[in-house]
Amino acid sequence: MELGERKQRILTALIDVYVRTGEPVGSKVLVDMLDNAVSSATIRNEMAELAAMGYLEQPHTSAGRIPTAAAFRLYIDSLMDRRALSEDDRREIDTQLKRAAGDPEKLVEEASNVLAETTGCAAVTTTPSSYAADIRRIEVLRVSRYSAALLLMTGSGMLRTRVCRFDSDIENEALETLSRALNEYFCGSLLSDIGLPQVQSLVTALGAYGLVCAPALTTFYQLVQESAELEISLKGQLNLLHHPDYDPVRARDLLTFLAQRDMLTRLLTAVPKGLRVVIGSESKRPELDGSSIIVTRYKLGGRPDGSIGIIGPLRMDYAFEIPRIEYFARSIGRIMDEIIGLDKNNPDDEE
Amino acid sequence: MELGERKQRILTALIDVYVRTGEPVGSKVLVDMLDNAVSSATIRNEMAELAAMGYLEQPHTSAGRIPTAAAFRLYIDSLMDRRALSEDDRREIDTQLKRAAGDPEKLVEEASNVLAETTGCAAVTTTPSSYAADIRRIEVLRVSRYSAALLLMTGSGMLRTRVCRFDSDIENEALETLSRALNEYFCGSLLSDIGLPQVQSLVTALGAYGLVCAPALTTFYQLVQESAELEISLKGQLNLLHHPDYDPVRARDLLTFLAQRDMLTRLLTAVPKGLRVVIGSESKRPELDGSSIIVTRYKLGGRPDGSIGIIGPLRMDYAFEIPRIEYFARSIGRIMDEIIGLDKNNPDDEE
DNA sequence: GTTAGCACTCTGGCACCTCGAGTGCTAACA
DNA sequence: TGTTAGCACTCGAGGTGCCAGAGTGCTAAC
């Protein structure tokens, strides 16, 4: 059902006002918005039709209208005028992100913080998907007589350590053999390809040291699992508690829902590739009624990788926030490539 | 001003009831509590005096009385009967904590989670104070042609890494020299003793490589700073939002206050040695009115080190929660000594 | 198809009332 | 002197009624 041009103008104006004020919009305000081209009665007629079409609703008879999720959907898909970020805004974002550069995980976390702060919403990000990353190097470092640290370095620039305790004192020779074997077997493997059987098969390969090194192999396996796992960071939850559009109880319930990380995972990993905006009830989760999610993916080495986005009330300045999030994603991709992307072109290990 | 024996009994009974119900306690209930020994009128007289002494207050004229912060203080210091944890509770705590063992920082974090969950309050912990820890070892690991990771290992069992980018390709020789110099200069030093001047002085010591290694020195300095910093973890904030004693707005404000980590730091580091209970207004922070903090320190190698505690509403079951937190602290100390404490007695490095 | 005008509806705030719980006080009692 | 019974009093919670204001829907005229 195609919307007449005037209906589109009215709907757009109404959304613009609503996004600004948060109050139901009456016909009089819209007359002004449309330069007195038509009278309030005409607007009222049009609004009644828009309401019948499911684009507007009234909290009660004598209140103005507010846009429905369907209206926001239409607005985002075809009505809105994207507002580009100013040069200043971009520079600001870039500098803030670069401050955290050095380590991909820190970068993404900092992006989350900055995004939450600038939008006043909660920000979600996933770390670069190390699932498909390859192991570059494994170090075994003695900590004490009977404990050692394993260090894992991946092609995505991630470093992880984990301490392992042996059942008794362990010889240097054993640790060196372990280190050699681990590197020999697993360097170049994808994290996702390493299963328990592969790790277990090392026990025999380690010969005389197989048994004493067993705890280290378990630790190594856990380390790989943990590293392959997608990590989700959620920042700025307090923003939601302070947001005027949420009453404290709704905000609390939303936070409780978001605290179940598997829900978040599902929401984030379902993002196909480009941008995804989930508006209120579209998510089919009652807890997300009244909230919107804007997510996009950042690229790593040119390929879509982790996700970044915000969660906030239905009433968001989509025309502004969407470009902002897209810029964040681009900026993260760019900086991350600077940190590690280039390394991909020049693999260069010592061993 | 000494409290008469009957007043003590009344106050104790009142607190017990109030802690259980959360409602103002009227004279009739107390008559039952005290086995009808006296009439409600007598209780009322006593309560009026207790109120005059500042131990009780009424939300309004026709309501029962609730204990003031001063009453809780008296209760904790001299009236209450500590209730010991059951054997089952202890075992439960031990197994949950041991699951996370391996790394002191993870252990403390997990303790925070478990404590928050079992008490229904927010839990705070500080990581073992690495401030006074000594550097055991520094590793320099090449990541790419022009970047390397620095790894720092301390005597408190902490491992930290940070990636550093050089201005251009860097030779193996340079990295090796850097590694040697760092270890030579800083192994055995306390983290707190390492300042910018000391690090800078390495530039000359590195000779020909001084300049190219400069970024690594900066990174090293940051790494040391970051490692020396006390880390505070706050878990279970959502519990506070759901707690019946907080209306959502107060809970929100409390969370907002707690989010300023420097405030938390001050609260936690001020704990002298044993137990510390800060009740409501005693903290002099208006945001903490209506909330109590119970903190104690866990020991590491027999010496008081980090802190662990909970933050929750004034109305807590102190007689039960205090022993619980103390048990947590003991358990952490014990497990942590198992992980690293013993190592202190057997320092044993490869180099 | 558009507009002016009017009756209608609904919310939010305010005042008012009643009920129940629990107190403070007084006078009598042991 | 300390304890008790009895009663008037206070206050909050919750329900009702009323009013002003905002915005609509509808009708009839343009």
Short mmCIF file of C-alpha atoms (C1' of nucleotides) in Angstrom, two decimals, chain A residues 6 38-39 41-42 44-45 60-62, chain C residues 1-6 9-12:
data_model
loop_
_atom_site.label_atom_id
_atom_site.label_comp_id
_atom_site.label_asym_id
_atom_site.label_seq_id
_atom_site.Cartn_x
_atom_site.Cartn_y
_atom_site.Cartn_z
CA ARG A 6 1.30 14.27 1.72
CA VAL A 38 -3.15 22.81 5.18
CA SER A 39 -5.39 23.22 8.18
CA ALA A 41 -8.53 19.45 10.40
CA THR A 42 -6.98 18.10 7.23
CA ARG A 44 -6.36 15.20 11.57
CA ASN A 45 -8.05 13.37 8.73
CA HIS A 60 -5.45 7.84 24.78
CA THR A 61 -8.27 9.59 22.97
CA SER A 62 -7.36 13.13 23.79
"C1'" DG C 1 -11.08 17.76 -1.28
"C1'" DT C 2 -10.60 21.21 2.41
"C1'" DT C 3 -11.95 23.82 6.34
"C1'" DA C 4 -14.23 25.95 10.58
"C1'" DG C 5 -16.54 24.90 14.56
"C1'" DC C 6 -18.23 22.35 18.26
"C1'" DT C 9 -13.21 12.22 25.65
"C1'" DC C 10 -9.48 11.40 28.45
"C1'" DT C 11 -5.57 12.61 31.67
"C1'" DG C 12 -3.47 14.76 35.63
#
